[in-house]
PDB file of C-alpha atoms in Angstrom:
ATOM      1  CA  LYS A 241     -34.679 -14.205   6.088  1.00 61.00           C
ATOM      2  CA  THR A 242     -37.772 -12.472   3.895  1.00 70.00           C
ATOM      3  CA  GLY A 243     -40.030 -14.799   3.299  1.00 71.00           C
ATOM      4  CA  GLY A 244     -39.441 -14.656  -0.427  1.00 77.00           C
ATOM      5  CA  SER A 245     -39.268 -17.572  -2.628  1.00 77.00           C
ATOM      6  CA  LYS A 246     -35.531 -19.528  -2.818  1.00 77.00           C
ATOM      7  CA  GLY A 247     -36.787 -20.632  -6.243  1.00 79.00           C
ATOM      8  CA  TYR A 248     -36.519 -24.446  -4.551  1.00 80.00           C
ATOM      9  CA  GLY A 249     -38.050 -26.426  -2.410  1.00 81.00           C
ATOM     10  CA  PHE A 250     -38.595 -30.033  -0.820  1.00 82.00           C
ATOM     11  CA  ILE A 251     -41.168 -32.470  -0.126  1.00 85.00           C
ATOM     12  CA  GLU A 252     -41.565 -35.121   1.557  1.00 84.00           C
ATOM     13  CA  PHE A 253     -43.212 -38.519   1.303  1.00 87.00           C
ATOM     14  CA  ARG A 254     -44.054 -41.319   3.696  1.00 87.00           C
ATOM     15  CA  ASP A 255     -42.773 -44.058   0.972  1.00 88.00           C
ATOM     16  CA  VAL A 256     -39.809 -44.093  -1.116  1.00 87.00           C
ATOM     17  CA  ASP A 257     -41.857 -45.448  -4.400  1.00 90.00           C
ATOM     18  CA  ASP A 258     -44.283 -43.052  -4.261  1.00 91.00           C
ATOM     19  CA  ALA A 259     -41.523 -40.529  -3.820  1.00 89.00           C
ATOM     20  CA  GLN A 260     -39.429 -41.972  -7.265  1.00 90.00           C
ATOM     21  CA  ILE A 261     -42.685 -42.161  -8.891  1.00 92.00           C
ATOM     22  CA  VAL A 262     -43.023 -37.951  -8.289  1.00 90.00           C
ATOM     23  CA  ALA A 263     -39.621 -37.485  -9.431  1.00 90.00           C
ATOM     24  CA  ASP A 264     -39.759 -39.546 -12.600  1.00 90.00           C
ATOM     25  CA  ALA A 265     -43.135 -37.741 -13.384  1.00 90.00           C
ATOM     26  CA  MET A 266     -42.433 -34.010 -12.744  1.00 89.00           C
ATOM     27  CA  ASP A 267     -39.184 -34.046 -13.593  1.00 89.00           C
ATOM     28  CA  THR A 268     -38.879 -31.389 -16.740  1.00 89.00           C
ATOM     29  CA  TYR A 269     -42.434 -30.603 -16.161  1.00 89.00           C
ATOM     30  CA  LEU A 270     -42.832 -27.040 -17.135  1.00 90.00           C
ATOM     31  CA  LEU A 271     -44.309 -24.895 -14.510  1.00 87.00           C
ATOM     32  CA  ALA A 272     -44.996 -21.295 -15.155  1.00 88.00           C
ATOM     33  CA  GLY A 273     -42.239 -20.484 -17.833  1.00 89.00           C
ATOM     34  CA  LYS A 274     -39.881 -22.757 -15.890  1.00 87.00           C
ATOM     35  CA  GLN A 275     -38.694 -26.081 -16.372  1.00 90.00           C
ATOM     36  CA  LEU A 276     -38.675 -27.695 -13.141  1.00 89.00           C
ATOM     37  CA  VAL A 277     -35.709 -30.260 -12.049  1.00 89.00           C
ATOM     38  CA  VAL A 278     -37.084 -33.080  -9.348  1.00 90.00           C
ATOM     39  CA  LYS A 279     -34.497 -35.528  -7.650  1.00 87.00           C
ATOM     40  CA  GLN A 280     -35.149 -37.590  -4.628  1.00 86.00           C
ATOM     41  CA  LEU A 281     -32.868 -37.516  -2.154  1.00 85.00           C
ATOM     42  CA  PRO A 282     -31.682 -40.379   0.189  1.00 83.00           C
ATOM     43  CA  ASN A 283     -32.135 -39.685   4.007  1.00 82.00           C
ATOM     44  CA  SER A 284     -28.461 -39.738   4.883  1.00 87.00           C
ATOM     45  CA  LYS A 285     -28.148 -36.323   2.663  1.00 86.00           C
ATOM     46  CA  LEU A 286     -30.853 -34.466   4.716  1.00 85.00           C
ATOM     47  CA  HIS A 287     -30.171 -32.206   7.513  1.00 87.00           C
ATOM     48  CA  GLU A 288     -31.085 -33.435  10.815  1.00 87.00           C
ATOM     49  CA  HIS A 289     -33.365 -29.945  11.548  1.00 87.00           C
ATOM     50  CA  MET A 290     -34.364 -30.330   7.769  1.00 84.00           C
ATOM     51  CA  TRP A 291     -38.239 -30.593   9.016  1.00 82.00           C
ATOM     52  CA  GLU A 292     -37.851 -28.506  12.067  1.00 85.00           C
ATOM     53  CA  GLY A 293     -40.980 -25.457  11.555  1.00 81.00           C
ATOM     54  CA  ALA A 294     -42.367 -27.040   8.798  1.00 82.00           C
ATOM     55  CA  GLY A 295     -46.343 -26.996   8.571  1.00 82.00           C
ATOM     56  CA  GLU A 296     -46.093 -23.442  10.532  1.00 85.00           C
ATOM     57  CA  LYS A 297     -47.002 -20.030   8.909  1.00 85.00           C
ATOM     58  CA  PHE A 298     -43.763 -18.072   8.133  1.00 80.00           C
ATOM     59  CA  ARG A 299     -43.279 -14.731  10.459  1.00 84.00           C
ATOM     60  CA  PRO A 300     -40.384 -12.490   9.193  1.00 85.00           C
ATOM     61  CA  PHE A 301     -37.950 -11.059  12.160  1.00 87.00           C
ATOM     62  CA  PRO A 302     -38.721  -7.381  12.802  1.00 91.00           C
ATOM     63  CA  TRP A 303     -35.903  -5.838  11.245  1.00 91.00           C
ATOM     64  CA  ARG A 304     -36.421  -2.726  12.011  1.00 94.00           C
ATOM     65  CA  GLU A 305     -37.598  -3.187  15.747  1.00 95.00           C
ATOM     66  CA  HIS A 306     -34.954  -4.985  16.710  1.00 96.00           C
ATOM     67  CA  GLU A 307     -32.543  -2.220  15.547  1.00 96.00           C
ATOM     68  CA  ARG A 308     -34.588   0.512  17.002  1.00 96.00           C
ATOM     69  CA  GLU A 309     -34.141  -1.490  20.054  1.00 96.00           C
ATOM     70  CA  ARG A 310     -30.691  -1.950  19.795  1.00 94.00           C
ATOM     71  CA  HIS A 311     -29.707   1.565  18.728  1.00 93.00           C
ATOM     72  CA  ASN A 312     -32.004   3.466  21.649  1.00 94.00           C
ATOM     73  CA  LYS A 313     -30.815   1.057  24.366  1.00 94.00           C
ATOM     74  CA  PRO A 314     -29.347   3.067  26.988  1.00 94.00           C
ATOM     75  CA  LYS A 315     -25.275   2.910  26.422  1.00 91.00           C
ATOM     76  CA  ASP A 316     -23.107   2.315  29.243  1.00 93.00           C
ATOM     77  CA  ALA A 317     -20.630   5.296  30.694  1.00 94.00           C
ATOM     78  CA  ALA A 318     -17.971   4.268  28.460  1.00 94.00           C
ATOM     79  CA  THR A 319     -19.883   3.689  25.404  1.00 92.00           C
ATOM     80  CA  GLN A 320     -21.191   7.419  26.014  1.00 92.00           C
ATOM     81  CA  LYS A 321     -18.060   8.807  26.908  1.00 93.00           C
ATOM     82  CA  LYS A 322     -16.499   7.301  23.131  1.00 94.00           C
ATOM     83  CA  VAL A 323     -19.632   8.384  21.559  1.00 91.00           C
ATOM     84  CA  ASN A 324     -18.780  12.255  23.058  1.00 92.00           C
ATOM     85  CA  ALA A 325     -15.075  12.090  22.306  1.00 94.00           C
ATOM     86  CA  GLN A 326     -15.948  11.417  18.610  1.00 95.00           C
ATOM     87  CA  LEU A 327     -18.665  13.815  18.502  1.00 93.00           C
ATOM     88  CA  LEU A 328     -16.269  16.688  19.859  1.00 93.00           C
ATOM     89  CA  ARG A 329     -13.724  15.601  17.449  1.00 95.00           C
ATOM     90  CA  GLY A 330     -16.396  15.998  14.745  1.00 94.00           C
ATOM     91  CA  GLU A 331     -17.163  19.387  15.577  1.00 93.00           C
ATOM     92  CA  SER A 332     -13.537  20.632  16.193  1.00 92.00           C
ATOM     93  CA  LYS A 333     -12.941  19.739  12.584  1.00 94.00           C
ATOM     94  CA  LYS A 334     -15.833  21.281  11.067  1.00 92.00           C
ATOM     95  CA  ARG A 335     -14.396  24.877  13.222  1.00 92.00           C
ATOM     96  CA  GLN A 336     -10.713  24.286  11.930  1.00 93.00           C
ATOM     97  CA  ARG A 337     -11.900  23.898   8.091  1.00 94.00           C
ATOM     98  CA  LEU A 338     -14.429  27.162   8.540  1.00 92.00           C
ATOM     99  CA  LYS A 339     -11.486  29.158   9.989  1.00 92.00           C
ATOM    100  CA  ALA A 340      -9.307  27.432   7.167  1.00 94.00           C
ATOM    101  CA  LEU A 341     -11.673  29.132   4.574  1.00 94.00           C
ATOM    102  CA  GLY A 342     -11.670  32.256   6.303  1.00 93.00           C
ATOM    103  CA  ILE A 343     -15.316  32.318   7.624  1.00 91.00           C
ATOM    104  CA  ASP A 344     -15.861  33.408  10.886  1.00 88.00           C
ATOM    105  CA  TYR A 345     -18.720  31.802  11.977  1.00 86.00           C
ATOM    106  CA  SER A 346     -19.378  30.629  15.726  1.00 82.00           C
ATOM    107  CA  PHE A 347     -22.003  28.227  16.371  1.00 84.00           C
ATOM    108  CA  PRO A 348     -23.251  26.498  20.332  1.00 87.00           C
ATOM    109  CA  GLY A 349     -22.372  22.792  19.444  1.00 86.00           C
ATOM    110  CA  TYR A 350     -21.353  20.204  21.638  1.00 84.00           C
ATOM    111  CA  SER A 351     -18.795  22.046  23.484  1.00 80.00           C
ATOM    112  CA  SER A 352     -20.987  24.247  24.814  1.00 81.00           C
ATOM    113  CA  SER A 353     -23.086  22.023  26.375  1.00 77.00           C
ATOM    114  CA  ARG A 354     -19.566  20.052  27.872  1.00 69.00           C
ATOM    115  CA  GLY A 355     -18.614  23.656  29.746  1.00 64.00           C
ATOM    116  CA  GLY A 356     -18.303  25.883  26.844  1.00 49.00           C
ATOM    117  CA  SER A 357     -15.966  27.339  24.962  1.00 47.00           C
ATOM    118  CA  ALA A 358     -14.949  30.752  23.999  1.00 44.00           C
ATOM    119  CA  GLU A 359     -15.877  30.368  20.260  1.00 46.00           C
ATOM    120  CA  ALA A 360     -19.429  29.225  21.590  1.00 42.00           C
ATOM    121  CA  ASP A 361     -19.677  31.766  24.208  1.00 44.00           C
ATOM    122  CA  ALA A 362     -19.433  34.365  21.464  1.00 46.00           C
ATOM    123  CA  GLY A 363     -22.073  32.877  19.150  1.00 46.00           C
ATOM    124  CA  GLU A 364     -24.379  33.406  22.025  1.00 46.00           C
ATOM    125  CA  GLN A 365     -23.315  36.762  23.083  1.00 47.00           C
ATOM    126  CA  LYS A 366     -24.017  37.961  18.959  1.00 50.00           C
ATOM    127  CA  SER A 367     -27.784  36.481  19.318  1.00 48.00           C
ATOM    128  CA  GLN A 368     -28.393  38.433  22.388  1.00 48.00           C
ATOM    129  CA  LYS A 369     -27.311  41.034  20.643  1.00 47.00           C
ATOM    130  CA  GLU A 370     -29.579  40.561  17.716  1.00 49.00           C
ATOM    131  CA  ASP A 371     -32.470  39.988  20.248  1.00 48.00           C
ATOM    132  CA  GLU A 372     -31.939  43.469  21.935  1.00 50.00           C
ATOM    133  CA  GLY A 373     -32.332  45.047  18.415  1.00 50.00           C
ATOM    134  CA  ILE A 374     -28.849  45.580  17.182  1.00 48.00           C
ATOM    135  CA  GLY A 375     -30.112  43.843  13.926  1.00 49.00           C
ATOM    136  CA  HIS A 376     -33.739  44.796  13.704  1.00 51.00           C
ATOM    137  CA  GLU A 377     -33.729  47.054  10.894  1.00 55.00           C
ATOM    138  CA  LYS A 378     -32.905  43.875   8.801  1.00 54.00           C
ATOM    139  CA  ARG A 379     -35.606  42.273  10.274  1.00 55.00           C
ATOM    140  CA  GLU A 380     -38.043  45.009   9.694  1.00 60.00           C
ATOM    141  CA  GLU A 381     -36.669  44.979   5.581  1.00 59.00           C
ATOM    142  CA  LYS A 382     -37.662  41.359   5.623  1.00 57.00           C
ATOM    143  CA  GLN A 383     -41.010  41.330   7.205  1.00 58.00           C
ATOM    144  CA  GLU A 384     -41.986  44.601   4.717  1.00 60.00           C
ATOM    145  CA  GLU A 385     -40.855  42.611   1.259  1.00 58.00           C
ATOM    146  CA  ALA A 386     -43.157  39.797   2.576  1.00 56.00           C
ATOM    147  CA  LYS A 387     -45.839  42.090   3.148  1.00 58.00           C
ATOM    148  CA  ALA A 388     -45.334  43.254  -0.534  1.00 55.00           C
ATOM    149  CA  PRO A 389     -47.936  42.129  -3.125  1.00 56.00           C
ATOM    150  CA  THR A 390     -46.736  39.957  -5.430  1.00 55.00           C
ATOM    151  CA  PRO A 391     -47.786  40.688  -9.482  1.00 53.00           C
ATOM    152  CA  THR A 392     -50.258  39.238 -10.862  1.00 55.00           C
ATOM    153  CA  ARG A 393     -49.839  38.000 -14.480  1.00 57.00           C
ATOM    154  CA  VAL A 394     -52.275  40.626 -17.184  1.00 55.00           C
ATOM    155  CA  ALA A 395     -53.554  38.884 -20.241  1.00 55.00           C
ATOM    156  CA  LYS A 396     -53.009  40.215 -23.412  1.00 59.00           C
ATOM    157  CA  LYS A 397     -55.768  41.835 -25.351  1.00 61.00           C
ATOM    158  CA  GLY A 398     -57.841  39.140 -26.991  1.00 58.00           C
ATOM    159  CA  SER A 399     -56.500  36.324 -25.334  1.00 53.00           C
ATOM    160  CA  ARG A 400     -58.633  33.511 -23.800  1.00 58.00           C
ATOM    161  CA  LYS A 401     -56.995  33.354 -20.790  1.00 53.00           C
ATOM    162  CA  ALA A 402     -58.764  35.422 -18.084  1.00 50.00           C
ATOM    163  CA  ALA A 403     -56.447  37.437 -16.320  1.00 50.00           C
ATOM    164  CA  GLY A 404     -54.700  36.372 -12.748  1.00 51.00           C
ATOM    165  CA  SER A 405     -55.143  32.799 -14.428  1.00 50.00           C
ATOM    166  CA  VAL A 406     -52.348  30.353 -14.730  1.00 53.00           C
ATOM    167  CA  SER A 407     -51.640  28.660 -17.805  1.00 53.00           C
ATOM    168  CA  LYS A 408     -50.655  24.829 -17.422  1.00 54.00           C
ATOM    169  CA  PRO A 409     -46.943  24.308 -18.266  1.00 52.00           C
ATOM    170  CA  ARG A 410     -46.142  22.138 -21.873  1.00 54.00           C
ATOM    171  CA  THR A 411     -45.303  18.557 -21.947  1.00 51.00           C
ATOM    172  CA  MET A 412     -43.268  17.116 -24.885  1.00 52.00           C
ATOM    173  CA  ALA A 413     -46.705  15.632 -26.050  1.00 51.00           C
ATOM    174  CA  SER A 414     -48.397  18.918 -26.298  1.00 47.00           C
ATOM    175  CA  LYS A 415     -45.665  20.787 -27.994  1.00 49.00           C
ATOM    176  CA  LYS A 416     -45.936  17.911 -30.705  1.00 49.00           C
ATOM    177  CA  ARG A 417     -49.310  19.100 -31.456  1.00 50.00           C
ATOM    178  CA  ARG A 418     -48.518  22.918 -31.506  1.00 47.00           C
TER     179      ARG A 418
END
């Protein structure tokens, strides 16, 4: 599948005598640190499609492209219905877990796109109130914090480092030298 070496190979000879000479000469030959094992196979042991594609350049199968096309292809109605039901079940379980933990959090999930639920509608109303200005004070505080200048590092008197410069983190090797 990948085109990587499997650690074995086959060579076809026209003459059986030539094949026998090569098998005897190359058996136990040391090549790149590996010992070769060479055997002669009779034609009766070869698969009928053994040499199909021999001599052609190997082209790996484009698995990523194939899987992307398979994943993105349009789904039929039954499959889409099954996927939607699975999404709704998962969302329902998530809402139940949050409620069991005592977390009051509503979000417009998949159920809101299918016709809406009370929880999804409440989440939409909450976001609309925030847009109208009911959480306006908190937003102003956050903006002020973002505008505040960040403190700079001041060098000690007589140090070689300039004010505002940041030193490099020390590594294990630099700790040993000091």
